Short mmCIF file of C-alpha atoms and ligand atoms in Angstrom, two decimals:
data_model
loop_
_atom_site.label_atom_id
_atom_site.label_comp_id
_atom_site.label_asym_id
_atom_site.label_seq_id
_atom_site.Cartn_x
_atom_site.Cartn_y
_atom_site.Cartn_z
CA MET A 206 -31.47 6.22 6.03
CA GLU A 207 -29.71 2.90 6.50
CA LYS A 208 -25.91 3.04 6.81
CA GLN A 209 -23.85 2.17 3.72
CA LYS A 210 -21.84 -0.99 4.30
CA VAL A 211 -18.23 -1.37 3.15
CA LEU A 212 -15.95 -4.39 3.21
CA VAL A 213 -12.33 -3.37 3.78
CA ALA A 214 -9.84 -6.05 2.63
CA GLY A 215 -6.33 -5.51 3.97
CA ALA A 216 -7.84 -3.88 7.06
CA SER A 217 -4.90 -4.79 9.31
CA GLY A 218 -2.28 -3.07 7.11
CA TYR A 219 -0.97 0.49 7.01
CA LEU A 220 -3.49 1.95 4.55
CA GLY A 221 -6.25 -0.47 5.58
CA ARG A 222 -6.35 0.79 9.15
CA HIS A 223 -6.57 4.40 8.07
CA ALA A 224 -9.28 3.45 5.56
CA VAL A 225 -11.34 1.60 8.19
CA ARG A 226 -11.20 4.64 10.47
CA GLU A 227 -12.06 7.06 7.64
CA PHE A 228 -15.06 5.06 6.38
CA ALA A 229 -16.38 4.54 9.92
CA THR A 230 -15.95 8.22 10.79
CA ARG A 231 -17.99 9.11 7.72
CA GLY A 232 -20.84 6.93 8.95
CA TYR A 233 -20.23 3.69 7.02
CA SER A 234 -20.68 0.34 8.69
CA VAL A 235 -17.33 -1.46 8.22
CA ARG A 236 -16.74 -5.18 7.81
CA ALA A 237 -13.01 -5.89 8.11
CA LEU A 238 -11.59 -8.78 6.11
CA VAL A 239 -8.65 -10.05 8.16
CA ARG A 240 -6.49 -13.06 8.85
CA ASP A 241 -5.90 -12.11 12.49
CA ARG A 242 -8.32 -9.68 14.15
CA GLU A 243 -6.07 -9.26 17.21
CA LYS A 244 -3.73 -7.06 15.15
CA LEU A 245 -6.40 -4.38 14.93
CA SER A 246 -6.44 -3.66 18.65
CA THR A 247 -2.92 -2.21 18.92
CA GLU A 248 -1.08 0.67 17.25
CA GLY A 249 0.99 -0.33 14.20
CA PRO A 250 4.75 0.25 13.75
CA ASN A 251 4.17 3.36 11.62
CA LEU A 252 1.68 4.92 14.03
CA GLU A 253 -1.30 3.34 12.29
CA PRO A 254 -4.20 3.61 14.72
CA PRO A 255 -5.74 0.70 16.60
CA ILE A 256 -9.12 0.33 14.90
CA SER A 257 -11.21 -2.30 16.70
CA GLU A 258 -13.66 0.38 17.84
CA PHE A 259 -14.38 1.32 14.19
CA VAL A 260 -15.14 -2.21 12.99
CA THR A 261 -18.74 -3.38 13.02
CA GLU A 262 -17.99 -6.97 12.02
CA TYR A 263 -15.15 -9.22 10.92
CA PHE A 264 -14.77 -11.69 8.10
CA THR A 265 -11.83 -14.05 8.35
CA ALA A 266 -10.25 -15.08 5.04
CA ASP A 267 -6.87 -15.75 3.47
CA ALA A 268 -6.09 -14.88 -0.14
CA LEU A 269 -3.96 -18.01 -0.34
CA ASP A 270 -7.11 -20.11 -0.04
CA THR A 271 -9.47 -18.34 -2.42
CA ARG A 272 -12.43 -20.46 -1.27
CA THR A 273 -12.35 -18.56 2.04
CA MET A 274 -13.37 -15.36 0.20
CA LYS A 275 -16.83 -16.78 -0.53
CA GLY A 276 -19.49 -14.78 1.30
CA ALA A 277 -17.09 -11.98 2.31
CA CYS A 278 -19.21 -9.40 0.42
CA LYS A 279 -22.66 -10.63 1.42
CA GLY A 280 -24.84 -7.62 2.28
CA MET A 281 -22.12 -5.10 1.38
CA ASP A 282 -22.68 -1.98 -0.77
CA LEU A 283 -18.99 -1.38 -1.43
CA VAL A 284 -15.68 -3.21 -1.44
CA PHE A 285 -12.42 -1.41 -0.77
CA SER A 286 -9.31 -3.56 -1.22
CA CYS A 287 -5.74 -2.72 -0.31
CA MET A 288 -5.04 -6.42 0.35
CA GLY A 289 -1.57 -7.13 -0.94
CA LEU A 290 1.75 -8.83 -0.38
CA THR A 291 4.27 -6.12 0.56
CA LYS A 292 6.99 -8.10 2.33
CA PRO A 293 8.96 -11.11 1.09
CA GLN A 294 7.42 -14.38 2.28
CA ASP A 295 8.74 -17.84 1.49
CA HIS A 296 6.82 -19.68 -1.24
CA ILE A 297 4.19 -16.93 -1.59
CA SER A 298 3.91 -14.77 -4.71
CA SER A 299 2.26 -11.44 -5.51
CA GLU A 300 0.31 -13.29 -8.19
CA GLN A 301 -1.35 -15.43 -5.48
CA VAL A 302 -2.28 -12.55 -3.18
CA ASP A 303 -2.57 -9.36 -5.26
CA HIS A 304 -4.03 -10.90 -8.42
CA LEU A 305 -5.78 -14.16 -7.58
CA GLY A 306 -6.79 -13.22 -4.01
CA ASN A 307 -8.37 -9.98 -5.16
CA ARG A 308 -9.95 -11.74 -8.12
CA ALA A 309 -11.67 -14.19 -5.79
CA LEU A 310 -12.92 -11.23 -3.79
CA LEU A 311 -14.20 -9.56 -6.98
CA GLU A 312 -16.05 -12.73 -7.98
CA ASP A 313 -17.73 -12.76 -4.59
CA ALA A 314 -18.54 -9.02 -4.89
CA ILE A 315 -20.24 -9.66 -8.23
CA ALA A 316 -22.17 -12.65 -6.85
CA CYS A 317 -23.30 -10.54 -3.86
CA GLY A 318 -24.47 -7.55 -5.95
CA VAL A 319 -21.94 -5.02 -4.58
CA ARG A 320 -22.38 -1.58 -6.20
CA LYS A 321 -18.69 -0.58 -6.49
CA PHE A 322 -15.17 -2.00 -6.05
CA ILE A 323 -12.34 0.37 -5.10
CA TYR A 324 -8.84 -1.01 -5.55
CA ILE A 325 -5.35 0.24 -4.72
CA SER A 326 -2.68 -0.22 -7.36
CA VAL A 327 0.59 1.70 -7.78
CA PHE A 328 1.47 5.08 -9.32
CA ASN A 329 3.45 4.80 -12.57
CA ALA A 330 2.57 1.10 -12.81
CA GLU A 331 2.96 1.11 -16.59
CA LYS A 332 6.66 2.00 -16.20
CA MET A 333 7.35 -0.87 -13.79
CA MET A 334 5.78 -3.93 -15.35
CA GLU A 335 9.07 -5.86 -14.87
CA SER A 336 8.13 -5.97 -11.16
CA ASP A 337 6.07 -9.05 -10.16
CA ILE A 338 4.35 -6.90 -7.54
CA VAL A 339 3.23 -4.25 -10.02
CA LYS A 340 2.33 -6.82 -12.68
CA ALA A 341 0.09 -8.73 -10.25
CA HIS A 342 -1.70 -5.48 -9.29
CA GLU A 343 -2.27 -4.63 -12.94
CA LEU A 344 -3.47 -8.12 -13.86
CA PHE A 345 -6.13 -7.64 -11.23
CA VAL A 346 -6.94 -4.17 -12.61
CA ARG A 347 -7.42 -5.78 -16.02
CA ASP A 348 -9.85 -8.33 -14.53
CA LEU A 349 -11.68 -5.60 -12.63
CA LYS A 350 -12.14 -3.48 -15.76
CA ALA A 351 -13.35 -6.47 -17.76
CA SER A 352 -15.79 -7.61 -15.07
CA GLY A 353 -18.51 -4.98 -15.60
CA MET A 354 -18.37 -4.07 -11.90
CA PRO A 355 -18.31 -0.26 -11.37
CA TYR A 356 -14.83 0.53 -10.07
CA THR A 357 -12.21 3.07 -9.08
CA VAL A 358 -8.50 2.23 -9.26
CA ILE A 359 -6.39 4.47 -7.04
CA ARG A 360 -2.69 4.75 -7.85
CA PRO A 361 -0.71 6.24 -4.96
CA THR A 362 2.96 7.11 -4.66
CA ALA A 363 5.00 5.86 -1.65
CA TYR A 364 3.28 5.75 1.74
CA PHE A 365 4.67 7.24 4.93
CA SER A 366 5.06 3.62 6.10
CA ASP A 367 7.87 3.28 3.53
CA MET A 368 9.37 6.45 4.93
CA GLY A 369 9.17 4.75 8.34
CA MET A 370 11.33 1.95 6.95
CA PHE A 371 14.01 4.47 5.92
CA PHE A 372 13.65 6.18 9.30
CA ASN A 373 14.45 2.88 11.01
CA MET A 374 17.49 2.48 8.78
CA ALA A 375 18.61 5.97 9.83
CA ARG A 376 18.16 4.93 13.47
CA SER A 377 20.59 2.10 12.85
CA GLY A 378 23.10 4.72 11.63
CA HIS A 379 23.25 4.13 7.88
CA ILE A 380 21.00 4.20 4.82
CA TYR A 381 21.52 2.42 1.50
CA LEU A 382 19.81 4.01 -1.50
CA PHE A 383 19.50 2.69 -5.05
CA GLY A 384 20.81 5.33 -7.47
CA ASP A 385 22.08 8.83 -6.70
CA GLY A 386 19.00 9.81 -4.66
CA SER A 387 18.17 12.80 -6.87
CA ASN A 388 14.81 11.54 -8.15
CA ARG A 389 11.76 13.33 -6.79
CA PHE A 390 8.60 11.92 -5.23
CA ASN A 391 5.70 13.01 -3.04
CA PRO A 392 4.98 10.40 -0.35
CA ILE A 393 1.55 10.34 1.28
CA HIS A 394 0.32 9.78 4.83
CA GLY A 395 -2.19 6.92 5.24
CA ALA A 396 -4.81 9.28 6.71
CA ASP A 397 -4.60 11.63 3.71
CA LEU A 398 -4.81 8.71 1.29
CA ALA A 399 -7.73 7.19 3.18
CA LYS A 400 -9.73 10.36 2.51
CA VAL A 401 -9.16 9.93 -1.23
CA CYS A 402 -10.26 6.30 -0.92
CA ALA A 403 -13.48 7.17 0.91
CA ASP A 404 -14.21 10.05 -1.50
CA ALA A 405 -13.91 7.55 -4.37
CA ALA A 406 -16.93 5.68 -3.01
CA GLU A 407 -19.17 8.59 -3.96
CA ARG A 408 -17.44 9.85 -7.10
CA ASN A 409 -17.34 8.72 -10.69
CA GLU A 410 -13.62 8.72 -11.60
CA THR A 411 -12.38 5.30 -12.62
CA GLU A 412 -8.65 6.07 -12.16
CA ILE A 413 -7.06 8.39 -9.58
CA ASP A 414 -3.33 9.15 -9.38
CA VAL A 415 -2.42 10.60 -6.01
CA GLY A 416 0.55 11.68 -3.90
CA GLY A 417 1.19 13.73 -0.78
CA PRO A 418 1.41 17.52 -0.42
CA GLU A 419 5.23 17.83 -0.36
CA THR A 420 7.77 16.82 -3.00
CA PHE A 421 11.29 15.76 -2.05
CA THR A 422 14.30 14.02 -3.52
CA TYR A 423 15.14 10.67 -1.91
CA ASN A 424 18.28 12.31 -0.51
CA GLU A 425 16.25 15.06 1.15
CA THR A 426 13.89 12.66 2.94
CA ASN A 427 16.79 10.61 4.25
CA ILE A 428 18.80 13.59 5.43
CA MET A 429 15.62 14.74 7.20
CA ALA A 430 15.39 11.36 8.95
CA PHE A 431 18.96 11.61 10.28
CA LYS A 432 18.47 15.22 11.37
CA THR A 433 15.26 14.39 13.23
CA LEU A 434 17.21 11.78 15.15
CA GLY A 435 20.10 14.19 15.80
CA LEU A 436 22.44 11.99 13.76
CA LYS A 437 24.99 12.88 11.08
CA PRO A 438 23.63 11.74 7.67
CA SER A 439 25.35 8.60 6.42
CA ILE A 440 24.05 7.41 3.04
CA THR A 441 25.57 4.95 0.58
CA HIS A 442 24.34 5.38 -3.00
CA VAL A 443 24.34 1.99 -4.68
CA PRO A 444 24.88 2.53 -8.43
CA MET A 445 22.03 1.15 -10.52
CA TRP A 446 24.29 -1.30 -12.36
CA ILE A 447 25.39 -2.81 -9.04
CA ALA A 448 21.76 -2.91 -7.89
CA ASP A 449 20.83 -4.75 -11.09
CA ALA A 450 23.70 -7.23 -10.67
CA GLY A 451 22.73 -7.79 -7.01
CA LEU A 452 19.15 -8.34 -8.08
CA PHE A 453 20.19 -10.94 -10.64
CA LEU A 454 22.18 -12.86 -8.01
CA THR A 455 19.42 -12.57 -5.38
CA GLY A 456 16.90 -13.90 -7.92
CA LEU A 457 18.94 -17.10 -8.21
CA PHE A 458 18.44 -18.11 -4.58
CA ASN A 459 15.71 -15.94 -3.02
CA LYS A 460 12.77 -15.16 -5.30
CA PRO A 461 10.55 -13.42 -2.66
CA LEU A 462 13.37 -11.01 -1.75
CA ALA A 463 14.20 -10.45 -5.43
CA SER A 464 10.57 -9.54 -6.07
CA VAL A 465 10.62 -6.77 -3.44
CA MET A 466 14.07 -5.62 -4.63
CA THR A 467 12.85 -5.39 -8.23
CA PHE A 468 10.09 -3.05 -7.10
CA ALA A 469 12.47 -0.92 -5.00
CA ILE A 470 14.94 -0.65 -7.88
CA SER A 471 12.23 0.09 -10.48
CA VAL A 472 10.73 2.87 -8.40
CA SER A 473 14.18 4.45 -7.92
CA ARG A 474 14.79 4.87 -11.65
CA PHE A 475 12.57 7.92 -12.24
CA ASP A 476 10.57 10.70 -10.58
CA ASN A 477 7.30 9.66 -8.90
CA VAL A 478 5.35 12.86 -8.44
CA ALA A 479 1.58 12.37 -8.57
CA PRO A 480 -1.13 15.04 -8.23
CA PRO A 481 -0.71 16.27 -4.64
CA THR A 482 -3.35 16.07 -1.94
CA GLY A 483 -3.64 16.11 1.85
CA SER A 484 -2.05 18.13 4.57
CA LYS A 485 0.19 15.83 6.57
CA GLY A 486 3.90 16.63 6.40
CA LEU A 487 6.82 14.23 6.59
CA ALA A 488 8.73 16.24 9.22
CA ASP A 489 5.82 15.83 11.68
CA PHE A 490 5.64 12.11 10.95
CA TYR A 491 9.38 11.68 11.58
CA SER A 492 9.13 13.72 14.80
CA ALA A 493 6.27 11.49 15.98
CA LEU A 494 8.29 8.35 15.18
CA ALA A 495 11.31 9.77 17.03
CA ALA A 496 9.12 10.64 20.05
CA LYS A 497 7.74 7.09 20.10
CA GLY A 498 11.31 5.81 20.47
N1 LIG B 246 3.51 0.99 0.77
C1 LIG B 246 3.53 1.77 -0.31
O1 LIG B 246 4.33 2.70 -0.42
C2 LIG B 246 2.56 1.54 -1.44
C3 LIG B 246 2.52 2.44 -2.50
C4 LIG B 246 1.57 2.23 -3.52
C5 LIG B 246 0.71 1.14 -3.45
N2 LIG B 246 0.81 0.26 -2.40
C6 LIG B 246 -0.14 -0.87 -2.35
O2 LIG B 246 -1.12 -0.57 -1.38
C7 LIG B 246 -1.61 -1.78 -0.79
C8 LIG B 246 -1.54 -1.65 0.73
O3 LIG B 246 -0.21 -1.36 1.12
P1 LIG B 246 0.19 -1.28 2.67
O4 LIG B 246 1.52 -0.62 2.72
O5 LIG B 246 -0.93 -0.76 3.47
O6 LIG B 246 0.41 -2.84 2.96
P2 LIG B 246 0.50 -3.64 4.35
O7 LIG B 246 0.62 -2.72 5.49
O8 LIG B 246 1.53 -4.69 4.17
O9 LIG B 246 -0.94 -4.35 4.40
C9 LIG B 246 -1.28 -5.36 3.53
C10 LIG B 246 -2.62 -5.95 3.95
O10 LIG B 246 -2.89 -7.08 3.09
C11 LIG B 246 -3.17 -8.20 3.94
N3 LIG B 246 -2.75 -9.47 3.36
C12 LIG B 246 -1.50 -9.82 2.93
N4 LIG B 246 -1.51 -11.10 2.54
C13 LIG B 246 -2.78 -11.56 2.73
C14 LIG B 246 -3.42 -12.81 2.52
N5 LIG B 246 -2.73 -13.88 2.05
N6 LIG B 246 -4.72 -12.93 2.79
C15 LIG B 246 -5.43 -11.87 3.30
N7 LIG B 246 -4.88 -10.67 3.54
C16 LIG B 246 -3.57 -10.52 3.25
C17 LIG B 246 -2.38 -7.95 5.21
O11 LIG B 246 -2.91 -8.76 6.23
P3 LIG B 246 -1.97 -9.33 7.44
O12 LIG B 246 -1.89 -8.18 8.43
O13 LIG B 246 -2.71 -10.49 7.94
O14 LIG B 246 -0.63 -9.66 6.85
C18 LIG B 246 -2.62 -6.46 5.39
O15 LIG B 246 -3.88 -6.23 5.97
C19 LIG B 246 -0.72 -2.91 -1.35
O16 LIG B 246 -1.39 -3.52 -2.42
C20 LIG B 246 0.51 -2.16 -1.86
O17 LIG B 246 1.17 -2.82 -2.91
C21 LIG B 246 1.69 0.45 -1.40
#
């Protein structure tokens, strides 16, 4: 039987690399949609694997120029997209990348007769629509649902790559947290999430909420980071009203940073515990980061 072919958009990112490896290991032929293929040949900052060996072919495109998406899906059976703007960038909005970039990809998928589109949004999105990032994801979800294309939307909690960001803060000696740190969440390793993504290719669910196997408070994960590094925990809890005031001021002069801050503040307001899956624990991830130096 001929191999199933999947286009992975966002292949150079944290989840994208794990997804490329998972699909390829399951026997799919993978086309990676990238801006810079060189990135795929080295390990990422959060221990994401180098993945060049798993990629059958590349398609170079940039969501900021939607015309470049044309032909990306030619000959593909499936599209998996975790293409998104996750870090502040001058003059670039989530609307451009997460909504309009993915919409251009969807239009190409429809034109090319793709059988299914799998998309990554965010767990608890409906509670965070004040965030530009979440809103852009959900505007795309709306387009996807209206398009007639068979789809699965996967809504994960925080990734271990976010935990890596806090780990780096701990390395520098101090962590700032929005709120009192008592809210609970179950972060997920990219490899565990990639399995859910690849399973979705062969299943019929249209929406999947998913988190990792362990639930923590934000305080617990950060204390764990300090302890792994052999450091005394040092955490400042920024009260939500100060966070909101800081956000207002930031929004006046730095919109990209305010966008990321809005998401970070929104997600800190409540518990984010999704149905658990996977086997990879946070303590092992932190130990591996510490060993890497
Ligand atoms: N991190 C989390 O905790 C979390 C939780 C829930 C949902 N999500 C969502 O999951 C998705 C993946 O997250 P991640 O942490 O894996 O993100 P990531 O590591 O930042 O990867 C994002 C990917 O999107 C690509 N991309 C960004 N701008 C692009 C553009 N203009 N044109 C083409 N490609 C572009 C990046 O390519 P380059 O390498 O070229 O920049 C990269 O491959 C995002 O939509 C994110 O919002 C994340």
